[in-house]
Amino acid sequence: MAASGFISKCPKRISHYLPKISSGIKNGTNLTRYFYRGFSKQTKSSDKFNLIIIGGGSGGLSCAKEARSFGATVCVIDFVTPSPKGSTWGLGGTCVNVGCIPKKLMHQAALLGEAVHDAAAYGWTINDLENVKIDWEKLKGAIQDHIKSVNWVTRVTLKQNQIEYINGIGKFLDKNTIEVKTKDSVRRIYGDNILIAVGGRPKYPDIPGAVEHGISSDDIFTLPSPPGKTLIVGAGYIALECAGFLNAFKYPVSVMVRSTVLRNFDQQMALLIEENMKERGVQFIKNTTPVKIEKNGENLTVTFENKNTKHTNQENFDNVLFAIGRKALTDDLNIRAVDIETDEETGKIITINEKTNISHIYAVGDVIYGKPELTPVAIEAGKLLARRLFGDSTETMNYDNVATTVFSPLEYGCVGLSEEKAIEKYGESNIEVYHAFYKPTEFFIPQKSVAQCYLKVIAQRENPKRVLGMHFVGPTAGEVIQGYAAAMQCNFTMDQLMGTVGIHPTVSEEFTRLIITKRSGLDPTPQSCCN
Ligand code: FAD
């Protein structure tokens, strides 16, 4: 009997250990992952895999590693088509290369620039405070060095896990066959299961000069020279975050908004972020869209139109960055060949529990329709899928109550429903909104603006007064909200929140001190810090 056949027939308790020895898989404490029937050691020469993954980003890589830990044979195909400006990057997908990681590092640089000024107020001697300035090349170089090291570690991890990696562009030939075009070859591989994890890329508006002269978040982190005066078109979180760090680096920034800032977020909180950014010097050009972009010597001349008045205007910028949304990368996949169902408007793949309409073809991450486009969402969905496919698990991804943060650079963290969505779902008379402005202790000495430091909790009005949404604007909002997101997963109530003793003096404790409801009409501004 072949070893794999033997393993499949072994009682579960014994077979836990056998594949562990035979496959040499070392990681993992969950022994069930070593109990997978019929998978052998992955050999390089094979063109047949238990799982082919198209897309080596957050979702694809997480699924690959988890599937491999159960002994499945796995191939990851990844390719980055250069942006219109020619930017390209290594293995790891959007988050690592042109998303969360460089963005968070630029955010950190922005916070440090602010901290230098705070430090002076706290008594540090800093010579020539007026001339504190960012060195773009140095910052960019440090960030790119970090990213390159992550790319390298990612490749090594795939190798160590015996996951075959092909640097090429993949497309469907039929329901089990993928054609991979690499720099110098075309190869056909076959998968029992196929995972689409191709993510998305920034959209450009259909106006003259946009693609030719514009840049996107794909380019900003590697821009060869300092960005200078920048127009950011769009008002989602990517637009605001880029505007936030560029403004902090003292480049003049305008944000062109067609309709609403942070449209998918709580609108009261979105307004606070907008106000804070304006206070810091970001210009907002509202109800306006660009009409054309022309090269004018060293500058870009942008013609733009106010959508209400129809008046057009022109302004010169050094760079125009489009952050008007992202397009799912399904066009190159030849998914028509396999009739995978997609949403007509967005091109995103329609899934139920990450399964497409084709029984052995799956999708995770930004490419799937109607789910949050966030790294931890893609990672978790990929991991759980692998466990269902190759382990004994039946656990499905829970897309509810996923926390997120906007780094503007004042942070806005939230989890659960916005006030608008809670009203829509439960009715205004059935919800209670608890709120407060607050003053972070660390803001007092440098006399930083506390105008937008605000938080609110939306809860059911009647017992059990379940918490429906939590929103926080202020320092370290991402860190603050993450813990409360865990509480929300446990369906915690307003009484439990009020029964929690805070940690003093922190900003997170403000959630445990919320007693004023919007309905009461009482003043939510703080009187004192310590009682
Ligand atoms: P991706 O990571 O995009 O990976 C897909 C991979 O597939 C890419 O490498 C792509 O080139 C490749 N590919 C595509 N088509 C093919 C093909 N046919 N053949 C081979 N390879 C192909 N999320 C957060 O949670 N927190 C944040 O703070 C955050 N900040 C962000 C900031 C910015 C500026 C951006 C752009 C995104 C940010 N995100 C953030 C979102 C996050 O990056 C994405 O949700 C996440 O990367 C999605 O992972 P994915 O696996 O679906 O796709």
XYZ file of C-alpha atoms and ligand atoms in Angstrom:
584
model
C 0.000 0.000 0.000
C 1.374 3.445 -0.880
C 2.215 5.610 2.139
C -0.516 8.082 1.308
C -3.106 5.334 1.001
C -1.935 3.915 4.298
C -2.289 7.265 5.964
C -5.788 7.725 4.642
C -6.838 4.433 6.215
C -5.153 4.998 9.566
C -7.187 5.833 12.636
C -7.127 9.581 13.009
C -5.057 9.645 16.218
C -2.171 7.679 14.715
C -2.305 9.277 11.294
C -1.797 12.701 12.891
C 1.828 11.799 13.327
C 2.596 9.893 10.165
C 2.411 12.596 7.557
C 4.215 14.924 9.937
C 7.191 12.622 9.735
C 6.871 11.766 6.045
C 6.231 15.251 4.684
C 8.691 17.067 6.905
C 6.205 19.811 7.634
C 7.378 21.474 10.803
C 5.106 24.383 11.583
C 1.747 24.417 13.266
C 0.442 23.271 16.571
C -2.890 22.005 15.254
C -2.215 18.357 14.599
C -5.297 17.916 12.452
C -3.460 19.784 9.697
C -1.154 16.787 9.322
C -4.087 14.507 8.718
C -4.817 14.904 5.078
C -5.495 11.901 2.979
C -3.712 11.165 -0.226
C -1.350 14.135 -0.609
C 2.243 13.419 -1.283
C 5.377 15.506 -1.073
C 5.287 18.299 -3.629
C 7.684 17.650 -6.487
C 8.864 20.429 -8.756
C 8.446 18.594 -11.997
C 4.702 18.013 -11.726
C 2.227 20.096 -13.687
C -0.662 18.803 -11.606
C -1.581 20.388 -8.292
C -4.263 19.969 -5.672
C -4.542 23.759 -5.646
C -3.529 26.416 -8.158
C -3.678 29.989 -6.870
C -3.704 32.888 -9.297
C -2.429 35.893 -7.355
C 0.343 35.978 -4.767
C -1.076 38.685 -2.510
C -2.555 38.598 0.986
C -5.396 36.164 0.194
C -3.524 33.877 -2.199
C -0.426 33.461 -0.031
C -2.382 32.793 3.129
C -4.441 30.105 1.396
C -1.281 28.605 -0.155
C 0.559 28.251 3.143
C -2.447 26.839 4.970
C -3.253 24.376 2.174
C 0.349 23.227 2.116
C 0.345 22.687 5.873
C -2.309 20.016 5.262
C -0.052 18.390 2.685
C -1.821 19.658 -0.453
C 0.333 20.297 -3.518
C 0.135 24.000 -4.298
C 1.229 26.343 -7.073
C 1.101 30.151 -6.747
C 1.153 32.255 -9.906
C 1.865 35.953 -9.492
C 2.592 38.730 -11.922
C 2.529 42.511 -11.607
C 1.602 44.360 -14.774
C 3.452 47.711 -14.676
C 1.325 50.763 -13.897
C 0.883 53.271 -16.752
C 3.861 55.158 -15.236
C 5.901 51.946 -15.281
C 5.868 51.132 -11.558
C 6.195 47.472 -10.761
C 7.093 45.418 -7.688
C 7.842 42.021 -6.226
C 5.933 39.097 -4.756
C 3.405 39.753 -1.988
C 0.601 41.736 -3.594
C -0.843 45.169 -2.942
C -0.609 45.318 0.849
C 3.115 44.743 1.082
C 4.219 46.651 -1.996
C 1.854 49.535 -2.719
C -0.770 49.421 0.030
C -0.964 49.054 3.791
C 2.758 48.740 4.506
C 4.277 51.696 2.597
C 1.185 53.731 3.519
C 1.591 52.976 7.242
C 5.312 53.785 7.067
C 4.591 57.137 5.396
C 1.909 57.724 8.058
C 4.511 56.990 10.736
C 6.895 59.468 9.069
C 4.087 62.039 9.165
C 3.441 61.399 12.876
C 7.150 61.691 13.648
C 7.321 65.056 11.882
C 4.544 66.192 14.205
C 6.241 64.582 17.202
C 9.380 66.657 16.645
C 7.316 69.764 17.286
C 5.569 68.143 20.259
C 8.979 67.161 21.636
C 10.130 70.777 21.634
C 7.076 71.718 23.695
C 7.931 68.906 26.112
C 11.390 70.373 26.704
C 13.600 68.687 24.122
C 16.096 71.023 22.538
C 15.635 70.782 18.797
C 17.734 73.189 16.796
C 16.081 74.991 13.933
C 12.554 73.712 14.443
C 11.368 75.860 11.554
C 13.530 73.892 9.156
C 12.467 70.386 10.114
C 11.796 68.806 6.736
C 11.381 65.430 5.090
C 14.054 63.905 2.866
C 11.827 62.191 0.261
C 14.600 60.089 -1.271
C 15.741 58.852 2.124
C 12.231 57.998 3.283
C 11.362 56.303 0.011
C 14.632 54.349 0.054
C 14.114 53.130 3.616
C 10.568 52.006 2.835
C 11.596 50.274 -0.388
C 14.449 48.480 1.413
C 11.938 47.130 3.903
C 9.563 46.059 1.131
C 12.347 44.281 -0.758
C 13.208 42.335 2.374
C 9.557 41.290 2.748
C 9.483 40.216 -0.951
C 12.552 38.097 -0.340
C 11.228 36.498 2.836
C 7.960 35.725 1.022
C 9.814 33.870 -1.744
C 11.921 31.967 0.758
C 8.810 30.999 2.731
C 7.180 29.584 -0.399
C 10.318 27.604 -1.155
C 10.621 26.310 2.396
C 7.003 25.204 2.289
C 7.555 23.509 -1.083
C 4.962 25.708 -2.717
C 5.734 26.137 -6.384
C 5.883 29.810 -7.377
C 5.641 30.916 -10.991
C 6.310 34.532 -11.829
C 3.902 34.784 -14.743
C 0.450 35.855 -15.767
C -2.216 33.180 -15.458
C -5.395 32.655 -17.399
C -8.013 29.930 -17.680
C -7.963 27.552 -20.645
C -10.672 25.374 -19.165
C -12.103 24.603 -15.741
C -8.975 22.791 -14.543
C -6.269 24.154 -16.836
C -4.342 27.370 -16.367
C -1.941 28.775 -18.909
C 0.931 30.711 -17.369
C 2.906 33.111 -19.501
C 6.304 33.890 -17.999
C 9.080 36.122 -19.337
C 10.345 33.383 -21.612
C 7.866 30.507 -21.692
C 4.252 29.449 -21.764
C 3.283 26.578 -19.483
C 0.083 24.662 -18.846
C -0.743 23.467 -15.358
C -3.714 21.537 -14.008
C -5.481 21.975 -10.703
C -8.061 19.917 -8.813
C -9.001 23.249 -7.251
C -8.326 26.770 -8.463
C -8.314 29.911 -6.336
C -8.663 33.337 -7.925
C -6.929 35.902 -5.696
C -5.933 38.532 -8.249
C -6.985 41.626 -6.271
C -7.439 44.944 -8.033
C -5.639 47.999 -9.381
C -6.424 51.745 -9.331
C -8.923 53.104 -11.847
C -8.286 56.136 -14.032
C -11.047 58.476 -15.195
C -11.867 58.531 -18.877
C -10.581 62.080 -19.509
C -7.771 63.352 -21.744
C -4.345 63.134 -20.136
C -5.387 61.038 -17.114
C -3.441 57.874 -17.956
C -0.653 59.761 -19.715
C 0.074 62.278 -16.953
C -1.595 60.962 -13.806
C -0.206 58.698 -11.117
C -1.905 56.460 -8.547
C -1.144 54.777 -5.240
C 0.812 52.270 -7.367
C 3.373 55.014 -8.104
C 3.419 57.376 -5.123
C 5.627 55.211 -2.881
C 8.389 55.022 -5.492
C 8.108 58.477 -7.038
C 11.646 59.345 -8.208
C 11.494 62.953 -7.055
C 9.543 64.692 -4.279
C 5.861 64.927 -5.268
C 5.622 68.720 -4.929
C 2.213 70.368 -5.259
C -0.218 67.461 -5.646
C -3.841 67.148 -6.642
C -5.511 64.041 -5.283
C -8.670 63.091 -7.130
C -11.027 61.009 -4.980
C -12.207 61.074 -1.377
C -12.060 57.469 -0.207
C -9.624 56.361 2.488
C -6.711 55.884 0.065
C -7.127 59.445 -1.256
C -7.295 60.956 2.229
C -4.385 58.936 3.568
C -2.122 59.955 0.670
C -3.257 63.572 1.078
C -2.586 63.324 4.819
C 1.016 62.176 4.631
C 1.953 64.435 1.691
C 0.531 67.446 3.543
C 2.444 66.433 6.673
C 5.618 66.393 4.551
C 4.764 70.010 3.641
C 3.854 69.422 0.004
C 0.793 71.532 -0.911
C -2.148 69.153 -1.350
C -5.655 69.567 -2.774
C -8.298 66.860 -2.645
C -10.875 66.946 -5.430
C -14.177 65.477 -4.277
C -17.030 64.608 -6.646
C -19.623 63.960 -3.962
C -18.883 62.815 -0.403
C -15.769 62.325 1.669
C -15.371 58.736 2.984
C -18.717 57.749 1.427
C -18.822 54.265 2.961
C -18.083 55.447 6.494
C -20.123 57.144 9.228
C -20.687 60.629 7.847
C -20.351 62.517 11.125
C -16.932 60.956 11.623
C -16.002 61.593 7.976
C -16.749 65.275 8.483
C -14.477 65.397 11.532
C -11.651 63.926 9.478
C -12.260 66.418 6.676
C -12.251 69.316 9.176
C -9.070 68.088 10.785
C -7.345 67.772 7.417
C -8.450 71.307 6.491
C -7.067 72.611 9.804
C -3.761 71.011 8.876
C -3.719 72.781 5.503
C -5.253 70.343 2.986
C -7.488 72.111 0.449
C -10.769 70.419 -0.453
C -12.293 71.192 -3.855
C -15.850 69.914 -3.464
C -18.485 68.844 -6.029
C -15.836 68.944 -8.705
C -14.345 66.555 -11.230
C -11.314 66.942 -13.486
C -12.057 67.400 -17.196
C -8.579 67.185 -18.693
C -4.910 67.194 -17.776
C -2.285 68.794 -19.988
C 1.474 68.964 -19.720
C 2.575 72.547 -19.492
C 6.370 72.730 -19.285
C 7.274 71.261 -15.895
C 3.673 71.500 -14.647
C 0.422 69.677 -15.196
C -2.496 71.972 -15.935
C -5.730 70.497 -14.660
C -9.047 71.758 -15.996
C -11.888 70.928 -13.644
C -15.639 71.450 -13.563
C -17.976 72.168 -10.674
C -20.796 69.712 -11.100
C -23.470 72.114 -9.744
C -22.504 75.373 -11.443
C -20.825 73.748 -14.491
C -18.113 76.412 -14.158
C -14.681 75.266 -15.241
C -11.412 76.339 -13.723
C -7.724 75.564 -14.161
C -4.830 75.060 -11.774
C -1.241 73.879 -12.124
C 0.139 70.969 -10.130
C 3.362 68.958 -10.070
C 1.472 65.683 -9.747
C -2.092 64.440 -10.100
C -2.867 61.278 -8.154
C -6.043 59.347 -8.966
C -7.656 57.475 -6.092
C -11.150 57.112 -7.511
C -11.595 53.418 -6.767
C -10.078 50.112 -7.778
C -10.869 47.712 -10.572
C -10.910 43.951 -10.054
C -8.249 42.252 -12.208
C -10.607 39.770 -13.843
C -10.171 40.941 -17.466
C -6.930 39.031 -18.075
C -8.193 35.768 -16.590
C -10.243 34.658 -19.570
C -13.009 33.714 -17.141
C -15.493 33.593 -20.006
C -13.824 30.306 -20.972
C -15.175 28.835 -17.749
C -18.356 30.885 -17.290
C -17.532 32.214 -13.859
C -20.272 34.522 -12.657
C -19.229 38.150 -12.136
C -20.972 41.359 -11.181
C -21.634 43.243 -14.408
C -20.759 46.708 -13.121
C -17.598 45.955 -11.162
C -16.331 42.784 -12.854
C -15.929 41.278 -9.377
C -16.512 37.591 -8.816
C -19.736 36.489 -7.172
C -19.142 33.916 -4.446
C -20.926 32.116 -1.655
C -18.470 31.189 1.079
C -15.692 32.013 -1.400
C -16.991 29.424 -3.857
C -17.824 30.621 -7.369
C -20.624 29.128 -9.464
C -18.074 26.512 -10.621
C -17.762 23.818 -7.967
C -13.963 23.637 -7.611
C -13.131 27.279 -8.451
C -12.903 29.721 -5.547
C -12.089 33.394 -5.021
C -10.866 35.437 -2.040
C -9.776 38.996 -1.313
C -10.423 42.214 -3.189
C -11.612 40.378 -6.298
C -14.819 39.124 -4.690
C -18.033 41.052 -4.874
C -19.581 42.878 -1.925
C -16.945 42.237 0.747
C -14.517 44.592 2.525
C -11.329 45.216 0.561
C -8.916 44.745 3.447
C -5.808 42.642 3.951
C -6.884 40.772 7.106
C -10.168 39.896 5.382
C -8.317 38.351 2.420
C -5.903 36.515 4.752
C -8.625 35.066 6.984
C -10.857 34.048 4.066
C -7.898 32.326 2.341
C -6.869 30.478 5.488
C -10.376 29.264 6.323
C -10.933 28.159 2.738
C -7.797 26.007 2.828
C -8.939 24.428 6.078
C -12.308 23.565 4.550
C -10.747 22.247 1.342
C -7.967 20.158 2.844
C -8.740 19.798 6.554
C -11.783 18.772 8.510
C -13.044 22.304 9.049
C -16.485 23.607 8.155
C -15.798 27.116 9.471
C -16.737 29.887 7.069
C -15.563 33.468 6.916
C -17.493 35.996 9.004
C -17.429 39.285 7.108
C -19.398 41.153 9.815
C -17.881 43.554 12.297
C -14.550 43.882 10.525
C -12.719 46.801 12.095
C -10.783 49.300 10.034
C -8.843 52.540 10.403
C -8.245 55.607 8.266
C -4.824 57.172 8.841
C -5.396 60.784 7.855
C -2.904 61.247 9.802
C -5.334 61.841 12.708
C -6.722 58.327 12.936
C -10.332 57.246 12.621
C -11.067 53.681 13.690
C -14.430 51.996 13.515
C -16.158 48.659 13.789
C -19.756 47.671 13.122
C -22.517 49.896 11.816
C -22.335 53.601 11.026
C -25.065 55.732 12.580
C -26.759 55.987 9.155
C -26.728 52.217 8.624
C -27.964 51.556 12.187
C -30.900 53.925 11.654
C -31.639 52.287 8.300
C -31.547 48.801 9.822
C -33.172 49.323 13.248
C -35.030 52.663 12.989
C -33.982 55.858 14.787
C -36.253 55.244 17.780
C -34.680 51.829 18.420
C -31.068 52.897 18.714
C -29.166 54.971 21.236
C -26.045 56.931 20.312
C -23.632 57.602 23.193
C -21.003 60.199 22.402
C -18.289 62.466 23.765
C -15.551 64.799 22.770
C -12.401 64.208 24.793
C -8.938 65.655 25.348
C -5.982 63.264 24.988
C -3.621 64.026 27.888
C -0.623 64.079 25.573
C -2.198 66.889 23.514
C -2.201 69.419 26.375
C 1.456 70.433 26.521
C 1.987 70.928 22.770
C -1.510 72.511 22.727
C -2.663 70.385 19.831
C -6.154 70.763 18.513
C -8.645 68.547 20.304
C -11.567 69.809 18.205
C -12.016 66.503 16.370
C -11.177 64.085 19.199
C -14.551 62.442 19.422
C -16.050 59.000 19.893
C -19.446 57.402 19.753
C -21.089 54.076 20.398
C -24.295 53.044 18.695
C -26.326 50.500 20.661
C -29.796 48.998 20.745
C -32.040 51.177 22.883
C -33.815 48.316 24.620
C -32.293 45.411 26.505
C -29.928 43.702 25.919
C -28.617 47.034 24.498
C -26.257 45.230 22.185
C -23.459 47.420 20.810
C -23.958 47.868 17.050
C -21.128 50.198 16.102
C -18.110 51.939 17.626
C -16.350 54.974 16.167
C -13.262 56.757 17.410
C -11.287 59.709 16.085
C -8.016 60.389 17.819
C -4.485 59.163 18.393
C -3.824 55.435 17.864
C -7.458 54.814 16.845
C -6.477 51.584 15.084
C -4.985 50.156 18.276
C -7.966 51.353 20.314
C -10.622 49.851 18.059
C -8.986 46.449 17.539
C -9.715 45.280 21.100
C -13.292 46.498 21.015
C -13.774 44.620 17.730
C -13.111 41.385 19.642
C -15.757 42.399 22.193
C -18.210 43.070 19.376
C -17.617 39.579 18.004
C -18.864 38.384 21.395
C -22.058 40.459 21.038
C -21.189 42.651 23.989
C -23.673 45.127 25.417
C -23.649 48.743 26.494
C -23.981 47.644 30.148
C -20.883 45.472 29.798
C -18.993 48.378 28.259
C -20.074 50.652 31.124
C -19.105 47.943 33.601
C -15.572 47.850 32.205
C -12.976 49.738 34.228
C -10.778 51.924 32.055
C -7.005 52.261 31.975
C -6.106 55.768 33.029
C -4.850 57.915 31.399
C -5.421 56.466 27.941
C -7.607 57.516 25.057
C -9.197 54.061 24.886
C -10.715 54.481 28.374
C -12.993 57.158 26.914
C -15.210 54.325 25.648
C -15.813 53.217 29.247
C -16.872 56.723 30.301
C -19.611 57.314 27.751
C -22.775 58.420 29.509
C -24.208 61.191 27.316
C -26.682 60.174 24.642
C -27.381 62.239 21.547
C -31.082 61.978 22.377
C -30.522 63.774 25.735
C -29.199 66.868 23.964
C -26.594 67.288 26.734
C -23.242 68.878 25.907
C -20.755 66.096 25.004
C -17.638 68.254 25.534
C -15.464 67.178 28.500
C -15.312 69.267 31.669
C -12.358 67.604 33.331
C -9.926 64.805 32.602
C -10.000 62.805 35.816
C -13.493 62.297 37.122
P -3.555 41.589 -3.884
O -2.788 41.780 -2.642
O -3.768 42.782 -4.734
O -2.796 40.439 -4.704
C -3.182 40.056 -5.991
C -1.942 39.650 -6.765
O -2.336 38.958 -7.952
C -1.129 40.843 -7.233
O 0.245 40.621 -7.009
C -1.419 40.911 -8.735
O -0.420 41.539 -9.463
C -1.564 39.435 -9.046
N -2.298 39.135 -10.278
C -3.393 39.749 -10.770
N -3.818 39.156 -11.907
C -2.959 38.122 -12.131
C -2.871 37.122 -13.153
N -3.770 37.040 -14.138
N -1.847 36.235 -13.092
C -0.935 36.281 -12.078
N -0.983 37.218 -11.083
C -1.989 38.109 -11.117
N -5.939 47.073 3.706
C -5.901 47.024 5.061
O -6.387 46.057 5.645
N -5.338 48.033 5.788
C -4.778 49.108 5.207
O -4.273 49.993 5.891
C -4.785 49.174 3.788
N -4.213 50.224 3.154
C -4.177 50.236 1.797
C -3.559 51.316 1.174
C -3.515 51.389 -0.199
C -2.813 52.555 -0.852
C -4.100 50.351 -0.979
C -4.045 50.408 -2.477
C -4.723 49.275 -0.370
C -4.769 49.210 1.027
N -5.394 48.161 1.686
C -5.399 48.116 3.055
C -6.093 47.100 0.953
C -5.248 45.833 0.843
O -3.992 46.150 0.292
C -5.990 44.810 -0.018
O -7.258 44.593 0.547
C -5.248 43.477 -0.091
O -3.942 43.636 -0.569
C -6.031 42.518 -1.015
O -5.352 41.305 -1.127
P -5.656 40.319 -2.344
O -4.948 39.054 -2.012
O -7.086 40.268 -2.624
O -4.995 40.986 -3.627
